mmCIF file of C-alpha atoms in Angstrom:
data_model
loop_
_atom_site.group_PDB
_atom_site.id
_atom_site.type_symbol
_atom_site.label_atom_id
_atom_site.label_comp_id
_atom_site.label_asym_id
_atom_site.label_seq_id
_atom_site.Cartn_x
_atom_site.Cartn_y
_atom_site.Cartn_z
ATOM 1 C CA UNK A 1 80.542 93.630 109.001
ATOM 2 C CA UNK A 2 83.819 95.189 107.995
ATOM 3 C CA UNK A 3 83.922 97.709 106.008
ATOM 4 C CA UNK A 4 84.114 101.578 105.425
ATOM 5 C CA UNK A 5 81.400 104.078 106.611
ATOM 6 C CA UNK A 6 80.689 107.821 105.880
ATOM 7 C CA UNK A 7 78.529 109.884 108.217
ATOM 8 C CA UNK A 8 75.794 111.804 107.450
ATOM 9 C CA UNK A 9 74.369 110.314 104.597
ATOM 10 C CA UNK A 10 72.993 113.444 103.499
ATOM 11 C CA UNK A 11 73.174 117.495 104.498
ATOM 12 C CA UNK A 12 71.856 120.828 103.845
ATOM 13 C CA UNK A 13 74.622 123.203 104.632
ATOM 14 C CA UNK A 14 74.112 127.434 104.793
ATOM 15 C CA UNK A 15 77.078 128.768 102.594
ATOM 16 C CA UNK A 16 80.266 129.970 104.802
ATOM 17 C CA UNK A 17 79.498 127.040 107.654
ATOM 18 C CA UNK A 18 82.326 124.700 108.230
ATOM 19 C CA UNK A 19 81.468 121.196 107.995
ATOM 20 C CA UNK A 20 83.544 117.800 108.655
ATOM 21 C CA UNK A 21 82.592 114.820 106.690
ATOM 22 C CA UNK A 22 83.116 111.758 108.805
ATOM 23 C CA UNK A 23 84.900 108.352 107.322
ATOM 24 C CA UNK A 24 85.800 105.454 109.112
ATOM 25 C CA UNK A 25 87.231 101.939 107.695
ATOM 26 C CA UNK A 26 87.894 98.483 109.888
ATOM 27 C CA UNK A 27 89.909 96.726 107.420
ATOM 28 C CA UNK A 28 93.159 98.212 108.634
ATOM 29 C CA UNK A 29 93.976 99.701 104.933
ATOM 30 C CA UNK A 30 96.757 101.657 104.733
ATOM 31 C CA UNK A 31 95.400 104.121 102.234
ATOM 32 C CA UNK A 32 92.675 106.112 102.282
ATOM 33 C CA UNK A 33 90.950 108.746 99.623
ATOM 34 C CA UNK A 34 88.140 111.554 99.445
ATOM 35 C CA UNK A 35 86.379 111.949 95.832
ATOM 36 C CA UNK A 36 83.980 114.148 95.058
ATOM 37 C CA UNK A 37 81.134 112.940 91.824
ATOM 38 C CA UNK A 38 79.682 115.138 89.935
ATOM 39 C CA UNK A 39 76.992 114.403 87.281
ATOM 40 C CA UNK A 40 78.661 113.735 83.217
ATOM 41 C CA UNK A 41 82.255 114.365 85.438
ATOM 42 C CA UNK A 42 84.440 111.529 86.310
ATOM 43 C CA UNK A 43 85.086 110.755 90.170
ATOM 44 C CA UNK A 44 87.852 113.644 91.072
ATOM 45 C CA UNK A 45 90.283 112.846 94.093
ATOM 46 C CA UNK A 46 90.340 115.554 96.422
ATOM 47 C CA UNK A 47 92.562 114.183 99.017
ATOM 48 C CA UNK A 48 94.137 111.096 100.008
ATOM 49 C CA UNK A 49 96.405 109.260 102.500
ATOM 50 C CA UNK A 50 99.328 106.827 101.978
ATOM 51 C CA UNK A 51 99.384 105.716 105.326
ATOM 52 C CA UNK A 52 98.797 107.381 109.006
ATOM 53 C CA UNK A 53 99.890 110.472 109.235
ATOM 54 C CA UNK A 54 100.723 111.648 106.149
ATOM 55 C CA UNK A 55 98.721 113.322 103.227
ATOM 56 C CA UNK A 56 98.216 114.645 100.031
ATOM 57 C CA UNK A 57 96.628 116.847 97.265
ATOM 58 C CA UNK A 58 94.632 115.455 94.445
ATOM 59 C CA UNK A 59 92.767 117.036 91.465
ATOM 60 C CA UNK A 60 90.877 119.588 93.158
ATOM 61 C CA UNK A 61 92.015 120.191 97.007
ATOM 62 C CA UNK A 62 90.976 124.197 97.142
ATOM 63 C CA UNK A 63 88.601 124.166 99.860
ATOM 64 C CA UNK A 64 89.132 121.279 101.799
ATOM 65 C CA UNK A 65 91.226 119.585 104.412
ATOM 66 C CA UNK A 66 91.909 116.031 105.616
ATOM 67 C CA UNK A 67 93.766 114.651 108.385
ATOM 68 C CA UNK A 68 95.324 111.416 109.378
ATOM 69 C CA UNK A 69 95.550 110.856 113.158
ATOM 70 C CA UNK A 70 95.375 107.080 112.809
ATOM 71 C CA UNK A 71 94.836 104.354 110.266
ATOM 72 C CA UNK A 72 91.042 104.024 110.569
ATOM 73 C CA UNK A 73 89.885 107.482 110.354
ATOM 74 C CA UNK A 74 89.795 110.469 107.612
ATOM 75 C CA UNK A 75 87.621 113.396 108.151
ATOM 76 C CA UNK A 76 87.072 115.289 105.234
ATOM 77 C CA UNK A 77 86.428 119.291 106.320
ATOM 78 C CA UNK A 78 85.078 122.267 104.310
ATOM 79 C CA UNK A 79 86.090 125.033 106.331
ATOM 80 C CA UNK A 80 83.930 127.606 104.748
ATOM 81 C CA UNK A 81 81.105 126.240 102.283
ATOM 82 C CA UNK A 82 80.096 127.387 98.814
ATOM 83 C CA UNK A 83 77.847 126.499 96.505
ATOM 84 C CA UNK A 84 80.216 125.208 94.265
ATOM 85 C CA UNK A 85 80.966 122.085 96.818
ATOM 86 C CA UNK A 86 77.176 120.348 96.530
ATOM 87 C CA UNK A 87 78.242 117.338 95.314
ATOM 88 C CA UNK A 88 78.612 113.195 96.007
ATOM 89 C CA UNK A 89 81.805 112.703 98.123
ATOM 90 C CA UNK A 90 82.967 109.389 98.538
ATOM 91 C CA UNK A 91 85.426 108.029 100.609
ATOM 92 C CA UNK A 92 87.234 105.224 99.428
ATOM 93 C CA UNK A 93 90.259 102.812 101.035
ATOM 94 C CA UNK A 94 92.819 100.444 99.736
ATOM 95 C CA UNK A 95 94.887 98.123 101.329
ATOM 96 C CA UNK A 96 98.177 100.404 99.584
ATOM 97 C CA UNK A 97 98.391 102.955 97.161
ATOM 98 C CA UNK A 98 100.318 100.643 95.050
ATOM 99 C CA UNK A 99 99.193 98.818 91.698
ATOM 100 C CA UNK A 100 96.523 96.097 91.440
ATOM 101 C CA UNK A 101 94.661 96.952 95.298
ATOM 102 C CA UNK A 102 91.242 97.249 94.477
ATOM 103 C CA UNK A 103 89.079 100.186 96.284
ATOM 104 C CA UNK A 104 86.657 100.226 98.503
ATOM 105 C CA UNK A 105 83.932 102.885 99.018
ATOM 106 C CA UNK A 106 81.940 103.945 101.484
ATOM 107 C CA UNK A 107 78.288 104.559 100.601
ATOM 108 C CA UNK A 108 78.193 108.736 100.000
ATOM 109 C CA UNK A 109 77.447 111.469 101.405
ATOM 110 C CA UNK A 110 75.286 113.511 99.752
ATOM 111 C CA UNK A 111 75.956 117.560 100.469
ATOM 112 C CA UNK A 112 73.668 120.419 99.514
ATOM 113 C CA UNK A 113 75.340 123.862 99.914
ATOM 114 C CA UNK A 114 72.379 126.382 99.787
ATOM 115 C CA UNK B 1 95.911 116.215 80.042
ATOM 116 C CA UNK B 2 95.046 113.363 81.232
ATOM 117 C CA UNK B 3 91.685 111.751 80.351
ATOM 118 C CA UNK B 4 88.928 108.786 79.974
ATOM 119 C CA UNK B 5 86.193 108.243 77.306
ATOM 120 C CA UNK B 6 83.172 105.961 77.623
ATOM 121 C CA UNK B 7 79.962 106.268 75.926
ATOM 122 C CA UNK B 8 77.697 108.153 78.239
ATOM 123 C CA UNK B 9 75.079 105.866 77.720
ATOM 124 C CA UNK B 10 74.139 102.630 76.405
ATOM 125 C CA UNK B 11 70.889 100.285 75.763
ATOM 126 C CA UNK B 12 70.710 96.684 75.459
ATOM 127 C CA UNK B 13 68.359 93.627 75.818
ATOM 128 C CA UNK B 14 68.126 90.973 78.552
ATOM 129 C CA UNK B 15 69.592 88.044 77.829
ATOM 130 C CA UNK B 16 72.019 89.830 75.307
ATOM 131 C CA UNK B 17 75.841 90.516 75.335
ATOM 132 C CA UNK B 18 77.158 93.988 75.176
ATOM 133 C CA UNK B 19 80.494 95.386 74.829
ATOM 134 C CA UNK B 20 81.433 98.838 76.892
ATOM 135 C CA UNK B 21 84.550 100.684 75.366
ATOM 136 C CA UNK B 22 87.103 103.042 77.012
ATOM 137 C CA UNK B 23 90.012 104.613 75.907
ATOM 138 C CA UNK B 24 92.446 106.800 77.844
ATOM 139 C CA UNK B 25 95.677 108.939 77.806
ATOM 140 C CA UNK B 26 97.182 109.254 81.247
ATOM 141 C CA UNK B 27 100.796 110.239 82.187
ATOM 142 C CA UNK B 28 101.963 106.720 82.812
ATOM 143 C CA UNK B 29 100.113 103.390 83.553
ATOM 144 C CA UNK B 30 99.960 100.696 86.497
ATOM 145 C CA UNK B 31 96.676 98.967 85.545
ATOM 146 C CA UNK B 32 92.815 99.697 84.819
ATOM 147 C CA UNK B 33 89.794 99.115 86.385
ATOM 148 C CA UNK B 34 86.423 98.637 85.691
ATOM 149 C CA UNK B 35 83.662 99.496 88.619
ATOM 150 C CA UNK B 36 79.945 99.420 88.444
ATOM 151 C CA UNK B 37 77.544 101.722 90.590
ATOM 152 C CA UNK B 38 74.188 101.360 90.652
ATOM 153 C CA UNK B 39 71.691 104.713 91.505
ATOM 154 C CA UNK B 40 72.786 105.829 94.314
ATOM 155 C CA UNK B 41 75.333 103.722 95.582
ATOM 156 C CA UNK B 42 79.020 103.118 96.356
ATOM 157 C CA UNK B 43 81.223 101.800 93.113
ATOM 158 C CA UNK B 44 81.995 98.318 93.543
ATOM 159 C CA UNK B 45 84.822 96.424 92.073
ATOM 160 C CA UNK B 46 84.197 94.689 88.583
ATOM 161 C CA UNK B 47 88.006 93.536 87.034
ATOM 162 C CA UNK B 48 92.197 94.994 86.943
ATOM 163 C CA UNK B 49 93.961 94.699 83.869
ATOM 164 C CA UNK B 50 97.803 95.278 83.766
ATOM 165 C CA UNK B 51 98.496 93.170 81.300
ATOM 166 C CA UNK B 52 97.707 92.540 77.578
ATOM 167 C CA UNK B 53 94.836 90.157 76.427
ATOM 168 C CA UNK B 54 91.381 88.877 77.958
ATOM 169 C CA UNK B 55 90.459 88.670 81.531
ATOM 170 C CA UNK B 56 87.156 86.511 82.209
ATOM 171 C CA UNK B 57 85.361 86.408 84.956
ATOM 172 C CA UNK B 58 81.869 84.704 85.006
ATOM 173 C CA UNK B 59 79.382 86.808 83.034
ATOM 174 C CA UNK B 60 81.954 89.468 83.017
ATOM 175 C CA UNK B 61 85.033 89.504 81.500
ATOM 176 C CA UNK B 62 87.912 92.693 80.666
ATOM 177 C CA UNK B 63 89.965 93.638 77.415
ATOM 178 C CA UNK B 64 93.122 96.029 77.758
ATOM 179 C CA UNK B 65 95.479 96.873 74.847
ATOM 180 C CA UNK B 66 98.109 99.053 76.314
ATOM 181 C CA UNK B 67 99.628 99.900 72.836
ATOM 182 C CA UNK B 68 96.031 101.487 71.688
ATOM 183 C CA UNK B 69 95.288 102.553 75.263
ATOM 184 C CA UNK B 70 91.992 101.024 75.027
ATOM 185 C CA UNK B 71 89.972 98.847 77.189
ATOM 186 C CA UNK B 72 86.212 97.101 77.070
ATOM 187 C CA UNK B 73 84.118 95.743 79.705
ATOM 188 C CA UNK B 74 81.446 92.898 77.955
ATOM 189 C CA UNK B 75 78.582 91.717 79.830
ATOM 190 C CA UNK B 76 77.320 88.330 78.956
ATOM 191 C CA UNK B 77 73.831 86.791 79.502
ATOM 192 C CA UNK B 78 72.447 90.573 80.491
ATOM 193 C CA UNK B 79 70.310 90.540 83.783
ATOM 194 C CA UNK B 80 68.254 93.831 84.460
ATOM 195 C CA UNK B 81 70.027 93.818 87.705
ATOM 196 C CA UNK B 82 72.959 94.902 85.231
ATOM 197 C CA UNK B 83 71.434 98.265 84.575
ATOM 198 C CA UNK B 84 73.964 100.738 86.062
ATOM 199 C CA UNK B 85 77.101 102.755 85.467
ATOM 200 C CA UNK B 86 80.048 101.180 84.880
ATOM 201 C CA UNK B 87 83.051 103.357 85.694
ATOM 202 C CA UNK B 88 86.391 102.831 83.908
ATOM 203 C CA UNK B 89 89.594 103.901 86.109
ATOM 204 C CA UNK B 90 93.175 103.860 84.934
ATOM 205 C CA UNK B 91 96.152 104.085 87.673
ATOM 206 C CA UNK B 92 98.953 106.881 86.258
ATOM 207 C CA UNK B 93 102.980 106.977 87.091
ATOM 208 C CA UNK B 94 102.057 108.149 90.814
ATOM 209 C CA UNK B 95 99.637 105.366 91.722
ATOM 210 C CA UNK B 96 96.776 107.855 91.352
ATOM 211 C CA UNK B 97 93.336 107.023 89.856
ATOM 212 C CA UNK B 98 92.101 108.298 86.659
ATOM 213 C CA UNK B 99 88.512 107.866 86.512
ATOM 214 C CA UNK B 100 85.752 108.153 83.266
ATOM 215 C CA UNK B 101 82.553 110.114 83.567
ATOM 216 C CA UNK B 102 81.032 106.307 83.482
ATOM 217 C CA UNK B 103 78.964 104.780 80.836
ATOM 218 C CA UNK B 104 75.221 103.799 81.783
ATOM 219 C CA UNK B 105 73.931 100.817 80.825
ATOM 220 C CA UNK B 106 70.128 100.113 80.395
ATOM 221 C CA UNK B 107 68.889 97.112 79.994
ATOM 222 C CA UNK B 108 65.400 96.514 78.206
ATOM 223 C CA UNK B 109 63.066 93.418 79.076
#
């Protein structure tokens, strides 16, 4: 079944660990974004990707990093946890960043930082 | 700033119609979207609006007025399968998504 799918699901994570949230999408969309939810917030956009190899910043990038090797992947890393960083994070694709593509999301990961 | 308002919360009946409001003031516009997420899941795709006027789609349908930078979602013919969040998004100058905190809707037998 295409689609897009985050791994884990869910995780406990000691503060100061690094940690790479894992997103992967067959539907060969050219864009690609990270959002964090957050209860009574909106969903914020922490990263996202045009196309492969390229990146950029959203609302609220401190403490994270993506990458964009190739179309289908786009790890989302916390190099150094904090408590601050439990949240929802979503990844989400689109066939372009332009104006009417709809977006996709993958089903959450759901991270602790203790 | 830039920034969306929905009711945080809404209650209605099954079988009734309700109307979900947003308004919003973001640097630029290229079209709004309405989501819905139920508890614990993924947002899923409701309706786009780029233009002015009515946008119907089965028990659903979308309002935008650009000029009053408001927007409703109304939900015909409620179902409790309806109970969720529904999540209104506007895209700014760079392409970039603006979302709401989300209204939740709950729907009484």
């Amino acid at each position: 079944i295409a689609g897009i799918t985050q791994a884990p699901t869910s995780q406990i994570l000691a503060a100061g660990r690094r940690m790479t949230l894992r997103c992967t999408q067959d539907m060969r969309h050219n864009a690609m974004y990270w959002y964090r939810q957050d209860l009574g917030l909106g969903l914020r956009l922490i990263h996202y990707s045009n196309t492969a190899g390229t990146t950029g910043k959203g609302e609220v990038p401190d403490g994270y990093s993506v990458s964009r090797a190739n179309t289908d992947d786009f790890p989302l890393t916390l190099a150094s946890a904090v408590p601050s960083q439990t949240s929802v994070y979503f990844c989400a694709s689109s066939e372009q960043g332009g104006e009417d593509t709809e977006a996709f999301f993958g089903q959450g990961t759901r991270l602790t930082v203790v | 700033g830039q920034n969306i308002d929905q009711p945080t919360e809404m209650t209605a009946t099954e079988g009734a119609i309700v109307q979900i409001n947003c308004t919003y003031q973001t640097s630029g516009f290229n079209g709004l979207f309405w989501y819905q997420q139920h508890a614990g899941e993924a947002p899923t795709f409701l309706s786009y609006n780029v233009l002015d006027g009515l946008e119907e789609k089965g028990r659903f349908s979308s309002f935008l007025s650009r000029s009053k930078g408001y927007s409703y979602l109304l939900l015909k013919e409620l179902q409790m399968k309806d109970s969720a969040s529904y999540l209104c998004a506007v895209k700014n100058s760079n392409y970039q998504l603006i979302w709401g905190a989300g209204t939740k809707l709950i729907i009484k037998p």
